[in-house]
Amino acid sequence: YYTSVQRHHWPVRGCADHCGRYIEYVNEGLAAQLHAGDVVAVSNGAWKMYTAGTSPRSTRSPESSHAPAIAAEVAFVETLAALVASRSASLLLLGDTAVLPRLANVPICRSPSLRGTQCSVDEWQWQGWHEAQAALAARLDRPHVHFLSLWDLLCVRSATGTHSCGPNIPGTNIMAFFDYDHLSVDGALFVHSFLCHFLYLHAMIA
């Protein structure tokens, strides 16, 4: 749901008040209804922390400008983690996917022989947020806080340790995305299998 990213960093006029009220509404609902064994999942469009405009493909802000948004989100998650812990529930932090430079469904991206690197991005894109989420889960060091990276599922790691994220499911020619940054049905089913295993592995489902 809308979290502190939108309240502190979202560039649309008037959204700060609306999103702030929505956050309060959701937090009140959680406080009233959260029970032991429940799972609260948090996922954010990471591009909102990095871009200067209202689109994932807008020019990225200077490197330093995303730090306040990440700090605000970390503070929000810490507060949410405390609530979840008090109810013996679980908190799942879901990483974001890449935003591709081209539509995934255009011919040049659908063709393995044509796409090359024109339809891919490198791991730098949202690396700061990825690292913040991983560090947050590790620092909280609580059995009820978990982080699942979608980068590791949808990107290919090179011999040098860097990642390249393209429009297809790694190791196949099946399209993982249907536009710039939304998963296709096949992409969602691919992530689904890993998500179910992750939930089971960490005792969030039986």
PDB file of C-alpha atoms in Angstrom:
ATOM      1  CA  TYR A   1       0.000   0.000   0.000  1.00  0.00           C
ATOM      2  CA  TYR A   2       0.984   3.650  -0.130  1.00  0.00           C
ATOM      3  CA  THR A   3       3.722   4.229   2.404  1.00  0.00           C
ATOM      4  CA  SER A   4       5.938   7.081   3.485  1.00  0.00           C
ATOM      5  CA  VAL A   5       7.599   7.198   0.064  1.00  0.00           C
ATOM      6  CA  GLN A   6       4.522   8.803  -1.440  1.00  0.00           C
ATOM      7  CA  ARG A   7       3.974  11.085   1.532  1.00  0.00           C
ATOM      8  CA  HIS A   8       7.528  12.477   1.519  1.00  0.00           C
ATOM      9  CA  HIS A   9       8.704  12.173  -2.071  1.00  0.00           C
ATOM     10  CA  TRP A  10       5.786  11.708  -4.453  1.00  0.00           C
ATOM     11  CA  PRO A  11       5.844  14.625  -6.928  1.00  0.00           C
ATOM     12  CA  VAL A  12       2.109  14.845  -7.656  1.00  0.00           C
ATOM     13  CA  ARG A  13       0.457  17.945  -6.169  1.00  0.00           C
ATOM     14  CA  GLY A  14      -1.963  17.169  -3.361  1.00  0.00           C
ATOM     15  CA  CYS A  15      -0.841  13.578  -2.924  1.00  0.00           C
ATOM     16  CA  ALA A  16       0.995  14.241   0.339  1.00  0.00           C
ATOM     17  CA  ASP A  17      -2.262  14.904   2.215  1.00  0.00           C
ATOM     18  CA  HIS A  18      -4.242  12.133   0.523  1.00  0.00           C
ATOM     19  CA  CYS A  19      -1.508   9.536   0.972  1.00  0.00           C
ATOM     20  CA  GLY A  20      -0.889  10.641   4.533  1.00  0.00           C
ATOM     21  CA  ARG A  21      -4.534  10.049   5.384  1.00  0.00           C
ATOM     22  CA  TYR A  22      -4.489   6.715   3.579  1.00  0.00           C
ATOM     23  CA  ILE A  23      -1.447   5.616   5.583  1.00  0.00           C
ATOM     24  CA  GLU A  24      -3.228   6.537   8.798  1.00  0.00           C
ATOM     25  CA  TYR A  25      -6.328   4.633   7.681  1.00  0.00           C
ATOM     26  CA  VAL A  26      -4.338   1.483   6.852  1.00  0.00           C
ATOM     27  CA  ASN A  27      -2.312   1.670  10.063  1.00  0.00           C
ATOM     28  CA  GLU A  28      -5.519   1.982  12.094  1.00  0.00           C
ATOM     29  CA  GLY A  29      -6.916  -1.039  10.268  1.00  0.00           C
ATOM     30  CA  LEU A  30      -3.795  -3.072  10.971  1.00  0.00           C
ATOM     31  CA  ALA A  31      -3.796  -2.075  14.621  1.00  0.00           C
ATOM     32  CA  ALA A  32      -7.427  -3.184  14.922  1.00  0.00           C
ATOM     33  CA  GLN A  33      -7.315  -6.373  12.844  1.00  0.00           C
ATOM     34  CA  LEU A  34      -3.774  -7.779  12.825  1.00  0.00           C
ATOM     35  CA  HIS A  35      -3.569 -11.200  14.467  1.00  0.00           C
ATOM     36  CA  ALA A  36      -0.883 -13.737  15.294  1.00  0.00           C
ATOM     37  CA  GLY A  37       0.217 -15.630  12.190  1.00  0.00           C
ATOM     38  CA  ASP A  38      -0.855 -12.900   9.748  1.00  0.00           C
ATOM     39  CA  VAL A  39       1.537 -11.744   7.021  1.00  0.00           C
ATOM     40  CA  VAL A  40       1.887  -8.055   6.119  1.00  0.00           C
ATOM     41  CA  ALA A  41       3.610  -7.573   2.756  1.00  0.00           C
ATOM     42  CA  VAL A  42       5.120  -4.233   1.728  1.00  0.00           C
ATOM     43  CA  SER A  43       6.158  -3.465  -1.836  1.00  0.00           C
ATOM     44  CA  ASN A  44       7.081  -0.082  -3.307  1.00  0.00           C
ATOM     45  CA  GLY A  45       7.761   1.220  -6.777  1.00  0.00           C
ATOM     46  CA  ALA A  46      11.432   2.022  -6.196  1.00  0.00           C
ATOM     47  CA  TRP A  47      11.490   4.459  -9.117  1.00  0.00           C
ATOM     48  CA  LYS A  48       9.460   6.897  -6.988  1.00  0.00           C
ATOM     49  CA  MET A  49      12.566   7.411  -4.872  1.00  0.00           C
ATOM     50  CA  TYR A  50      14.874   8.009  -7.791  1.00  0.00           C
ATOM     51  CA  THR A  51      13.060   9.868 -10.550  1.00  0.00           C
ATOM     52  CA  ALA A  52      12.557  13.588 -10.922  1.00  0.00           C
ATOM     53  CA  GLY A  53       9.160  13.261 -12.624  1.00  0.00           C
ATOM     54  CA  THR A  54       5.927  11.313 -12.368  1.00  0.00           C
ATOM     55  CA  SER A  55       6.929   8.430 -14.644  1.00  0.00           C
ATOM     56  CA  PRO A  56       9.277   5.491 -14.049  1.00  0.00           C
ATOM     57  CA  ARG A  57      11.092   6.542 -17.201  1.00  0.00           C
ATOM     58  CA  SER A  58      11.580  10.180 -16.192  1.00  0.00           C
ATOM     59  CA  THR A  59      15.116  11.444 -15.821  1.00  0.00           C
ATOM     60  CA  ARG A  60      16.580  10.167 -12.580  1.00  0.00           C
ATOM     61  CA  SER A  61      17.304  12.655  -9.840  1.00  0.00           C
ATOM     62  CA  PRO A  62      20.900  13.238  -8.728  1.00  0.00           C
ATOM     63  CA  GLU A  63      22.326  10.336  -6.743  1.00  0.00           C
ATOM     64  CA  SER A  64      22.027  12.127  -3.405  1.00  0.00           C
ATOM     65  CA  SER A  65      18.364  13.111  -3.830  1.00  0.00           C
ATOM     66  CA  HIS A  66      16.943   9.650  -3.179  1.00  0.00           C
ATOM     67  CA  ALA A  67      18.508   9.374   0.292  1.00  0.00           C
ATOM     68  CA  PRO A  68      15.709  11.247   2.162  1.00  0.00           C
ATOM     69  CA  ALA A  69      13.011   9.082   0.550  1.00  0.00           C
ATOM     70  CA  ILE A  70      14.847   5.881   1.437  1.00  0.00           C
ATOM     71  CA  ALA A  71      15.419   7.105   5.002  1.00  0.00           C
ATOM     72  CA  ALA A  72      11.708   7.928   5.355  1.00  0.00           C
ATOM     73  CA  GLU A  73      10.724   4.496   4.086  1.00  0.00           C
ATOM     74  CA  VAL A  74      13.182   2.756   6.416  1.00  0.00           C
ATOM     75  CA  ALA A  75      11.684   4.634   9.370  1.00  0.00           C
ATOM     76  CA  PHE A  76       8.184   3.634   8.260  1.00  0.00           C
ATOM     77  CA  VAL A  77       9.131  -0.052   7.964  1.00  0.00           C
ATOM     78  CA  GLU A  78      10.764   0.006  11.394  1.00  0.00           C
ATOM     79  CA  THR A  79       7.519   1.305  12.905  1.00  0.00           C
ATOM     80  CA  LEU A  80       5.502  -1.289  11.008  1.00  0.00           C
ATOM     81  CA  ALA A  81       7.890  -4.041  12.130  1.00  0.00           C
ATOM     82  CA  ALA A  82       7.331  -3.097  15.755  1.00  0.00           C
ATOM     83  CA  LEU A  83       3.551  -3.361  15.311  1.00  0.00           C
ATOM     84  CA  VAL A  84       3.865  -6.702  13.538  1.00  0.00           C
ATOM     85  CA  ALA A  85       6.159  -8.032  16.278  1.00  0.00           C
ATOM     86  CA  SER A  86       3.718  -6.984  18.978  1.00  0.00           C
ATOM     87  CA  ARG A  87       1.033  -9.142  17.328  1.00  0.00           C
ATOM     88  CA  SER A  88       3.271 -12.167  16.617  1.00  0.00           C
ATOM     89  CA  ALA A  89       2.690 -11.645  12.892  1.00  0.00           C
ATOM     90  CA  SER A  90       5.200 -11.565  10.004  1.00  0.00           C
ATOM     91  CA  LEU A  91       6.450  -8.729   7.801  1.00  0.00           C
ATOM     92  CA  LEU A  92       7.475  -9.470   4.207  1.00  0.00           C
ATOM     93  CA  LEU A  93       9.526  -6.861   2.354  1.00  0.00           C
ATOM     94  CA  LEU A  94       9.252  -7.412  -1.387  1.00  0.00           C
ATOM     95  CA  GLY A  95      11.924  -5.919  -3.619  1.00  0.00           C
ATOM     96  CA  ASP A  96      11.009  -4.090  -6.800  1.00  0.00           C
ATOM     97  CA  THR A  97      11.569  -5.140 -10.405  1.00  0.00           C
ATOM     98  CA  ALA A  98      13.511  -3.243 -13.035  1.00  0.00           C
ATOM     99  CA  VAL A  99      12.050  -0.513 -15.227  1.00  0.00           C
ATOM    100  CA  LEU A 100      13.025  -1.404 -18.788  1.00  0.00           C
ATOM    101  CA  PRO A 101      14.264   1.209 -21.270  1.00  0.00           C
ATOM    102  CA  ARG A 102      11.836  -0.091 -23.933  1.00  0.00           C
ATOM    103  CA  LEU A 103       8.403  -1.678 -23.920  1.00  0.00           C
ATOM    104  CA  ALA A 104       8.840  -5.421 -23.426  1.00  0.00           C
ATOM    105  CA  ASN A 105       6.239  -6.279 -26.069  1.00  0.00           C
ATOM    106  CA  VAL A 106       7.846  -4.430 -29.000  1.00  0.00           C
ATOM    107  CA  PRO A 107       9.442  -6.637 -31.677  1.00  0.00           C
ATOM    108  CA  ILE A 108      13.039  -5.678 -30.873  1.00  0.00           C
ATOM    109  CA  CYS A 109      12.602  -6.795 -27.246  1.00  0.00           C
ATOM    110  CA  ARG A 110      10.606  -9.922 -28.038  1.00  0.00           C
ATOM    111  CA  SER A 111      13.287 -11.226 -30.381  1.00  0.00           C
ATOM    112  CA  PRO A 112      16.347 -12.800 -28.690  1.00  0.00           C
ATOM    113  CA  SER A 113      18.419 -12.136 -31.810  1.00  0.00           C
ATOM    114  CA  LEU A 114      17.547  -8.423 -31.893  1.00  0.00           C
ATOM    115  CA  ARG A 115      17.239  -7.274 -28.297  1.00  0.00           C
ATOM    116  CA  GLY A 116      20.928  -7.251 -27.299  1.00  0.00           C
ATOM    117  CA  THR A 117      21.358  -4.775 -24.456  1.00  0.00           C
ATOM    118  CA  GLN A 118      18.790  -2.292 -25.801  1.00  0.00           C
ATOM    119  CA  CYS A 119      16.017  -3.729 -23.640  1.00  0.00           C
ATOM    120  CA  SER A 120      18.015  -4.335 -20.459  1.00  0.00           C
ATOM    121  CA  VAL A 121      19.158  -2.335 -17.450  1.00  0.00           C
ATOM    122  CA  ASP A 122      21.975  -2.870 -14.994  1.00  0.00           C
ATOM    123  CA  GLU A 123      21.764  -3.398 -11.258  1.00  0.00           C
ATOM    124  CA  TRP A 124      22.595   0.235 -10.468  1.00  0.00           C
ATOM    125  CA  GLN A 125      19.016   1.221 -11.212  1.00  0.00           C
ATOM    126  CA  TRP A 126      17.532   0.691  -7.737  1.00  0.00           C
ATOM    127  CA  GLN A 127      20.593  -0.675  -5.957  1.00  0.00           C
ATOM    128  CA  GLY A 128      20.360   1.810  -3.086  1.00  0.00           C
ATOM    129  CA  TRP A 129      16.821   0.726  -2.209  1.00  0.00           C
ATOM    130  CA  HIS A 130      17.668  -2.952  -2.654  1.00  0.00           C
ATOM    131  CA  GLU A 131      20.587  -2.613  -0.237  1.00  0.00           C
ATOM    132  CA  ALA A 132      18.480  -0.602   2.223  1.00  0.00           C
ATOM    133  CA  GLN A 133      15.802  -3.307   2.331  1.00  0.00           C
ATOM    134  CA  ALA A 134      18.332  -6.112   2.775  1.00  0.00           C
ATOM    135  CA  ALA A 135      20.188  -4.172   5.474  1.00  0.00           C
ATOM    136  CA  LEU A 136      16.941  -3.328   7.240  1.00  0.00           C
ATOM    137  CA  ALA A 137      15.843  -6.966   7.433  1.00  0.00           C
ATOM    138  CA  ALA A 138      19.301  -7.956   8.687  1.00  0.00           C
ATOM    139  CA  ARG A 139      19.516  -5.123  11.227  1.00  0.00           C
ATOM    140  CA  LEU A 140      16.085  -5.775  12.697  1.00  0.00           C
ATOM    141  CA  ASP A 141      17.281  -9.369  13.066  1.00  0.00           C
ATOM    142  CA  ARG A 142      13.865 -10.580  14.053  1.00  0.00           C
ATOM    143  CA  PRO A 143      12.380 -13.914  13.006  1.00  0.00           C
ATOM    144  CA  HIS A 144       9.241 -12.178  11.746  1.00  0.00           C
ATOM    145  CA  VAL A 145      10.917  -9.773   9.237  1.00  0.00           C
ATOM    146  CA  HIS A 146      11.860 -11.170   5.823  1.00  0.00           C
ATOM    147  CA  PHE A 147      13.160  -9.716   2.551  1.00  0.00           C
ATOM    148  CA  LEU A 148      12.626 -11.303  -0.864  1.00  0.00           C
ATOM    149  CA  SER A 149      14.666  -9.786  -3.685  1.00  0.00           C
ATOM    150  CA  LEU A 150      13.042  -9.858  -7.113  1.00  0.00           C
ATOM    151  CA  TRP A 151      16.345  -8.751  -8.651  1.00  0.00           C
ATOM    152  CA  ASP A 152      17.783 -12.146  -7.823  1.00  0.00           C
ATOM    153  CA  LEU A 153      14.855 -13.850  -9.550  1.00  0.00           C
ATOM    154  CA  LEU A 154      14.481 -11.726 -12.682  1.00  0.00           C
ATOM    155  CA  CYS A 155      18.045 -10.630 -13.378  1.00  0.00           C
ATOM    156  CA  VAL A 156      21.103 -12.499 -14.610  1.00  0.00           C
ATOM    157  CA  ARG A 157      24.330 -12.305 -12.625  1.00  0.00           C
ATOM    158  CA  SER A 158      27.490 -12.090 -14.720  1.00  0.00           C
ATOM    159  CA  ALA A 159      30.872 -13.638 -13.937  1.00  0.00           C
ATOM    160  CA  THR A 160      31.946 -10.292 -12.465  1.00  0.00           C
ATOM    161  CA  GLY A 161      29.008 -10.290 -10.019  1.00  0.00           C
ATOM    162  CA  THR A 162      26.907  -7.586 -11.697  1.00  0.00           C
ATOM    163  CA  HIS A 163      23.281  -8.062 -12.744  1.00  0.00           C
ATOM    164  CA  SER A 164      21.561  -7.460 -16.066  1.00  0.00           C
ATOM    165  CA  CYS A 165      17.768  -7.250 -16.042  1.00  0.00           C
ATOM    166  CA  GLY A 166      15.914  -7.808 -19.293  1.00  0.00           C
ATOM    167  CA  PRO A 167      12.338  -8.377 -20.500  1.00  0.00           C
ATOM    168  CA  ASN A 168      12.513 -12.181 -20.450  1.00  0.00           C
ATOM    169  CA  ILE A 169      12.543 -14.775 -17.669  1.00  0.00           C
ATOM    170  CA  PRO A 170      16.245 -15.608 -17.151  1.00  0.00           C
ATOM    171  CA  GLY A 171      17.376 -18.632 -19.129  1.00  0.00           C
ATOM    172  CA  THR A 172      14.304 -18.579 -21.370  1.00  0.00           C
ATOM    173  CA  ASN A 173      12.731 -16.567 -24.174  1.00  0.00           C
ATOM    174  CA  ILE A 174       9.468 -16.226 -22.215  1.00  0.00           C
ATOM    175  CA  MET A 175       8.549 -12.595 -21.617  1.00  0.00           C
ATOM    176  CA  ALA A 176       8.537 -11.644 -17.923  1.00  0.00           C
ATOM    177  CA  PHE A 177       7.071  -8.173 -18.567  1.00  0.00           C
ATOM    178  CA  PHE A 178       4.237  -6.856 -20.729  1.00  0.00           C
ATOM    179  CA  ASP A 179       5.305  -3.198 -20.647  1.00  0.00           C
ATOM    180  CA  TYR A 180       8.113  -1.236 -19.006  1.00  0.00           C
ATOM    181  CA  ASP A 181       7.785  -2.468 -15.425  1.00  0.00           C
ATOM    182  CA  HIS A 182       4.729  -4.701 -14.935  1.00  0.00           C
ATOM    183  CA  LEU A 183       4.987  -8.478 -14.913  1.00  0.00           C
ATOM    184  CA  SER A 184       3.229 -10.516 -17.570  1.00  0.00           C
ATOM    185  CA  VAL A 185       1.097 -13.508 -16.557  1.00  0.00           C
ATOM    186  CA  ASP A 186       4.101 -15.758 -17.231  1.00  0.00           C
ATOM    187  CA  GLY A 187       6.354 -13.465 -15.223  1.00  0.00           C
ATOM    188  CA  ALA A 188       3.928 -13.429 -12.301  1.00  0.00           C
ATOM    189  CA  LEU A 189       3.625 -17.220 -12.354  1.00  0.00           C
ATOM    190  CA  PHE A 190       7.416 -17.482 -12.360  1.00  0.00           C
ATOM    191  CA  VAL A 191       7.694 -15.223  -9.303  1.00  0.00           C
ATOM    192  CA  HIS A 192       4.726 -16.999  -7.683  1.00  0.00           C
ATOM    193  CA  SER A 193       6.552 -20.319  -7.409  1.00  0.00           C
ATOM    194  CA  PHE A 194       9.519 -18.716  -5.634  1.00  0.00           C
ATOM    195  CA  LEU A 195       7.263 -16.598  -3.426  1.00  0.00           C
ATOM    196  CA  CYS A 196       5.291 -19.630  -2.255  1.00  0.00           C
ATOM    197  CA  HIS A 197       8.510 -21.495  -1.463  1.00  0.00           C
ATOM    198  CA  PHE A 198       9.859 -18.458   0.405  1.00  0.00           C
ATOM    199  CA  LEU A 199       6.687 -18.128   2.481  1.00  0.00           C
ATOM    200  CA  TYR A 200       6.778 -21.828   3.333  1.00  0.00           C
ATOM    201  CA  LEU A 201      10.513 -21.799   4.112  1.00  0.00           C
ATOM    202  CA  HIS A 202      10.039 -18.983   6.639  1.00  0.00           C
ATOM    203  CA  ALA A 203       6.905 -20.513   8.183  1.00  0.00           C
ATOM    204  CA  MET A 204       4.561 -17.795   6.915  1.00  0.00           C
ATOM    205  CA  ILE A 205       2.343 -20.460   5.350  1.00  0.00           C
ATOM    206  CA  ALA A 206       1.902 -24.107   6.275  1.00  0.00           C
TER     207      ALA A 206
END
